[in-house]
Amino acid sequence: MHQRTVPCQGYFAPQKIEEALEILSGYGKEIKVIAGGTDLLIQYYDRLYEVNGWLDLKNIKELKDIRINKNQMEIGAMVTHTQLENSEDIKKCYPVLSQAAADIGSPQIRNRGTIGGNIVNASPAGDLLAPLMAYDAQFRLLSTKREKIVPVEEFFIGPKKTILEPAQLLTQIILPLPKKKTYGCWIKIGKRKALIIATITLALVVKMAEDNKTVEEVRTCLGSVAPTPIEIKEIRKKMVGKNYDQLDFNQLGQIVEDKISPINDIRGTREYRKDVAKNIMINALKEIASARRSYR
Ligand SMILES: Cc1cc2nc3c(=O)[nH]c(=O)nc-3n(C[C@H](O)[C@H](O)[C@H](O)COP(=O)(O)OP(=O)(O)OC[C@H]3O[C@@H](n4cnc5c(N)ncnc54)[C@H](O)[C@@H]3O)c2cc1C
């Protein structure tokens, strides 16, 4: 029988961030940070790496808060998907993020899995990554030596690769508070409805000017079509400053299709992903059009 226990030299579950950082700086690569464990334990049992010790973040209350601080929202790295799904503040300010969290795995996974784990695991199919990019998120990285605030675009450098250093913890996700008349749409395509890794995801966020007609800003972010989440920046040029009612949705969908270069894998072919990307972009634009019309 395959024995699923592995020798481990230490387990730490500090209550303060400062203690966690001290432990990290002492052990460096020798220790593995564990949040909900829903990615990590699977990789560990598959022997993807050796672990000599665990730094468990579960007792650090500060990392479980969602709070508004001046003109931004700060989400602790240990906030679970269930919290993101149910928080009134997140639902109101970042509905695309809340809906993406609600689409993750199963209730059990959503109760344990955290936003910080989803980010640091850096899977190209991580569901929260495109929404975070669409909302211009920044990540607070702490070590005993310094604090660094990094935008999403700079954090991911490849599949499962980030700029996080062994002595650093991701402590908070920082999001600018949205202006009024910001609309969003989340679409996840997979082979079935629940417990599915995405074949493609789209997070579209559009900020309208005071007149509720002119597009002021737009972020078109996709997951599962590249090694990291990506934004299709060409869409900005076509939409910003334009009257939403006069946009050519078909042309915008075509731009998304043309600009992505996905791979073939077990979840879908390159052609399928490109075709779907166009269609979900058109659907997202239509959904925002109807939300905009019902704005009072
Ligand atoms: C059955 C199943 C279904 C799933 N479905 C989905 C899905 O639909 N969509 C999806 O996106 N994901 C899915 N996942 C993957 C996983 O649940 C999520 O990525 C989850 O958010 C990971 O969070 P965690 O807290 O469990 O991370 P962990 O497994 O604890 O950690 C993941 C990685 O992040 C590091 N880490 C965690 N927190 C920090 C921190 N604060 N600072 C520094 N490093 C840190 C860990 O060292 C590890 O390398 C699924 C997993 C399973 C098992």
XYZ file of C-alpha atoms and ligand atoms in Angstrom:
349
model
C 0.000 0.000 0.000
C 1.221 3.489 -0.812
C 2.108 5.286 2.427
C 0.947 8.921 2.331
C 3.026 10.291 5.156
C 6.263 12.120 4.602
C 8.902 13.040 7.190
C 8.516 16.632 8.243
C 10.844 18.512 10.556
C 8.650 21.334 11.671
C 5.178 22.734 11.761
C 4.538 26.354 12.697
C 1.183 28.095 13.019
C 1.941 31.602 14.290
C -0.726 34.160 15.228
C 1.056 37.246 13.915
C 2.372 38.177 10.483
C 5.663 39.340 12.049
C 6.247 35.870 13.565
C 5.455 34.212 10.251
C 7.976 36.457 8.489
C 10.684 35.643 11.059
C 10.114 31.927 10.507
C 10.214 32.404 6.735
C 13.424 34.385 6.843
C 15.024 31.701 9.020
C 14.005 28.708 6.896
C 13.713 30.194 3.367
C 13.170 27.469 0.777
C 13.261 24.776 3.456
C 9.739 25.585 4.569
C 6.449 25.645 2.656
C 3.716 28.181 3.317
C 0.299 26.530 3.594
C -3.034 28.362 3.369
C -6.075 26.132 2.596
C -3.848 23.358 1.224
C -6.219 22.583 -1.682
C -3.460 22.991 -4.286
C -0.464 22.338 -2.113
C -1.431 19.012 -0.574
C -2.234 17.500 -3.958
C 1.168 18.592 -5.279
C 2.816 17.350 -2.079
C 1.239 13.888 -2.229
C 2.256 13.704 -5.883
C 5.825 14.311 -4.606
C 6.289 17.380 -6.765
C 8.752 18.660 -4.187
C 10.366 17.872 -0.849
C 9.008 19.672 2.180
C 10.957 19.888 5.407
C 8.534 22.068 7.306
C 5.217 23.857 7.120
C 4.318 27.438 7.875
C 0.547 27.383 8.340
C -1.181 30.775 8.051
C -4.513 29.603 9.489
C -4.163 31.394 12.875
C -3.291 34.833 11.503
C -6.587 36.701 11.893
C -5.318 39.816 10.138
C -5.021 37.860 6.897
C -8.723 36.946 6.962
C -10.097 40.512 6.857
C -11.825 42.344 4.047
C -11.666 46.069 4.806
C -12.074 49.424 3.144
C -9.079 51.657 3.747
C -9.484 55.192 2.341
C -10.114 54.768 -1.389
C -9.209 51.112 -1.645
C -10.348 47.663 -0.587
C -7.830 45.408 1.154
C -8.486 41.705 1.023
C -6.390 39.480 3.299
C -4.564 36.630 1.571
C -6.378 34.057 3.785
C -9.848 35.200 2.724
C -11.623 32.117 1.368
C -13.596 31.821 -1.845
C -16.754 31.437 0.253
C -16.024 34.784 1.925
C -15.483 36.436 -1.474
C -18.719 34.923 -2.738
C -20.768 36.115 0.260
C -19.196 39.437 1.263
C -21.631 42.303 0.598
C -18.717 44.683 -0.042
C -17.146 42.383 -2.624
C -20.491 41.676 -4.298
C -21.213 45.391 -4.546
C -17.770 46.683 -5.586
C -16.285 43.699 -7.468
C -19.131 41.468 -8.678
C -16.879 39.796 -11.261
C -14.509 38.647 -8.504
C -17.371 37.443 -6.327
C -18.932 35.466 -9.207
C -15.580 33.946 -10.136
C -15.095 32.792 -6.527
C -18.596 31.270 -6.570
C -17.600 29.220 -9.644
C -14.551 27.622 -8.014
C -14.572 23.873 -7.328
C -17.182 22.747 -4.816
C -18.436 24.139 -1.476
C -15.686 22.205 0.341
C -12.967 23.682 -1.866
C -14.462 27.167 -1.587
C -14.558 26.899 2.213
C -10.862 26.013 2.435
C -9.269 27.532 -0.665
C -8.031 31.107 -0.351
C -7.480 34.054 -2.646
C -3.787 34.107 -1.666
C -3.375 30.424 -2.541
C -5.091 30.913 -5.905
C -2.725 33.777 -6.706
C 0.556 32.251 -5.531
C -0.235 28.882 -7.102
C -0.319 30.864 -10.383
C -2.101 28.266 -12.473
C -2.947 29.641 -15.939
C -6.466 28.350 -15.137
C -6.713 30.022 -11.705
C -10.184 31.535 -11.743
C -9.496 34.674 -9.703
C -6.550 35.904 -11.741
C -8.341 37.474 -14.719
C -10.892 39.258 -12.456
C -8.074 40.638 -10.285
C -6.300 41.923 -13.364
C -9.542 43.459 -14.666
C -9.974 45.371 -11.389
C -6.344 46.645 -11.420
C -5.350 44.735 -8.294
C -2.015 45.116 -6.568
C -0.400 42.614 -4.238
C 1.309 43.461 -0.938
C 4.403 41.300 -0.498
C 6.091 41.388 2.891
C 9.402 40.102 4.190
C 11.230 40.968 7.416
C 13.206 43.463 5.380
C 10.638 45.333 3.343
C 7.199 45.793 1.882
C 6.633 45.677 -1.847
C 3.415 46.548 -3.682
C 3.253 44.875 -7.067
C 0.615 45.178 -9.828
C -0.906 41.919 -11.116
C 0.827 42.292 -14.519
C 4.246 42.138 -12.888
C 3.538 39.305 -10.466
C 2.966 36.380 -12.853
C 5.898 35.329 -15.011
C 4.802 31.925 -16.322
C 2.677 28.874 -15.533
C 3.045 28.358 -11.757
C 5.796 30.993 -11.708
C 5.688 34.316 -9.897
C 8.162 36.882 -8.659
C 7.436 35.949 -5.002
C 10.685 35.248 -3.165
C 11.072 32.456 -0.572
C 11.275 34.976 2.290
C 8.148 36.855 1.181
C 4.505 36.396 2.108
C 1.577 37.671 0.108
C -0.407 39.459 2.804
C -3.060 41.589 1.065
C -4.703 42.125 -2.265
C -5.408 45.817 -2.828
C -8.162 46.985 -5.170
C -9.084 50.589 -6.023
C -12.693 51.319 -5.063
C -14.759 51.398 -8.255
C -16.416 54.535 -9.542
C -20.176 54.642 -9.975
C -21.309 53.211 -13.306
C -18.729 50.464 -13.434
C -20.092 47.303 -15.019
C -18.622 43.853 -15.189
C -19.184 40.436 -16.637
C -17.606 37.070 -15.722
C -17.761 34.071 -18.024
C -16.156 30.685 -17.314
C -16.259 27.948 -19.919
C -15.530 24.364 -18.962
C -16.634 20.872 -19.805
C -19.256 20.695 -17.071
C -20.813 23.062 -14.554
C -19.216 22.130 -11.221
C -15.726 21.086 -10.142
C -14.200 22.035 -13.426
C -10.913 23.577 -14.437
C -11.606 26.368 -16.889
C -11.053 25.933 -20.622
C -11.267 29.702 -20.917
C -12.369 32.574 -18.681
C -13.234 36.186 -19.387
C -13.443 39.098 -16.950
C -14.693 42.242 -18.645
C -14.919 45.467 -16.611
C -16.193 48.702 -18.195
C -16.284 52.118 -16.507
C -18.721 54.561 -18.005
C -18.484 58.373 -17.821
C -21.127 60.401 -15.922
C -23.432 60.338 -18.964
C -23.549 56.517 -18.690
C -22.892 56.363 -22.425
C -19.225 57.156 -23.022
C -16.711 54.452 -22.169
C -14.105 55.855 -19.805
C -12.048 52.741 -19.142
C -12.152 49.068 -20.036
C -10.249 45.945 -19.023
C -10.654 42.771 -21.048
C -8.830 40.003 -19.191
C -8.689 36.314 -20.015
C -7.524 33.191 -18.233
C -6.524 29.754 -19.558
C -5.422 31.100 -22.946
C -1.787 31.944 -22.140
C 0.880 31.037 -19.541
C -0.399 33.879 -17.330
C -3.637 35.883 -17.210
C -3.654 38.465 -20.001
C -5.317 41.716 -20.894
C -6.262 42.469 -24.513
C -5.120 46.078 -24.531
C -6.197 46.699 -28.136
C -9.788 46.706 -26.865
C -9.034 49.891 -24.912
C -8.194 51.735 -28.127
C -11.452 50.651 -29.739
C -13.723 51.411 -26.781
C -12.386 54.292 -24.683
C -14.060 57.595 -25.521
C -16.713 55.876 -27.655
C -20.466 55.772 -27.182
C -21.264 52.253 -25.914
C -24.379 52.080 -28.095
C -22.288 52.578 -31.236
C -19.709 49.879 -30.544
C -19.319 47.042 -33.020
C -19.483 43.992 -30.721
C -18.585 41.627 -33.527
C -15.423 43.549 -34.334
C -14.447 43.644 -30.649
C -14.992 39.889 -30.353
C -12.837 39.384 -33.436
C -10.006 41.401 -31.869
C -10.044 39.127 -28.827
C -9.980 36.059 -31.065
C -7.102 37.449 -33.138
C -4.984 38.577 -30.207
C -4.925 35.364 -28.198
C -2.621 32.485 -28.941
C -3.811 29.562 -26.808
C -2.425 26.032 -26.854
C -4.115 22.694 -27.501
C -4.611 20.672 -24.344
C -6.983 18.123 -22.861
C -9.514 20.838 -22.070
C -9.762 22.260 -25.588
C -8.020 22.889 -28.883
C -6.449 26.171 -29.899
C -9.163 26.731 -32.530
C -11.956 25.975 -30.069
C -10.543 28.441 -27.528
C -10.162 31.182 -30.154
C -13.696 30.683 -31.425
C -15.151 30.653 -27.906
C -13.135 33.729 -26.925
C -14.847 35.758 -29.636
C -18.311 34.554 -28.668
C -17.925 35.107 -24.939
C -16.604 38.615 -25.577
C -19.715 39.412 -27.624
C -21.956 37.932 -24.929
C -20.181 39.883 -22.187
C -20.583 43.144 -24.135
C -24.299 42.419 -24.547
C -24.701 41.652 -20.866
C -23.061 44.944 -19.916
C -25.284 46.759 -22.441
C -28.373 45.461 -20.717
C -27.028 46.188 -17.189
C -26.279 49.728 -18.330
C -29.791 50.229 -19.673
C -31.300 49.192 -16.354
C -29.041 51.546 -14.319
C -31.029 54.110 -12.333
C -11.155 19.463 -6.351
C -10.520 20.789 -6.636
C -11.196 21.704 -7.434
C -10.627 22.946 -7.709
N -11.306 23.813 -8.510
C -10.758 25.012 -8.815
C -11.456 25.916 -9.678
O -12.575 25.671 -10.147
N -10.839 27.096 -9.960
C -9.616 27.431 -9.450
O -9.122 28.517 -9.737
N -8.945 26.587 -8.635
C -9.477 25.386 -8.303
N -8.801 24.523 -7.480
C -7.481 24.901 -6.991
C -7.440 25.519 -5.577
O -8.531 25.149 -4.799
C -7.381 27.054 -5.598
O -6.304 27.499 -6.392
C -7.234 27.650 -4.192
O -7.536 29.010 -4.242
C -5.858 27.470 -3.588
O -5.860 28.094 -2.310
P -5.305 27.385 -1.011
O -5.540 28.315 0.116
O -5.853 26.013 -0.845
O -3.747 27.325 -1.373
P -2.619 26.315 -0.876
O -2.803 24.992 -1.538
O -2.522 26.320 0.613
O -1.334 27.057 -1.461
C -1.123 27.179 -2.857
C 0.262 27.801 -3.095
O 0.305 29.124 -2.625
C 1.304 29.310 -1.611
N 0.704 30.289 -0.688
C -0.566 30.246 -0.228
N -0.834 31.378 0.470
C 0.308 32.123 0.444
C 0.635 33.407 0.985
N -0.242 34.145 1.649
N 1.883 33.872 0.775
C 2.795 33.136 0.084
N 2.527 31.918 -0.460
C 1.287 31.428 -0.282
C 1.575 27.931 -1.075
O 2.895 27.805 -0.552
C 1.389 27.087 -2.338
O 2.541 27.146 -3.121
C -9.353 23.272 -7.173
C -8.692 22.351 -6.345
C -9.249 21.132 -6.084
C -8.522 20.172 -5.192
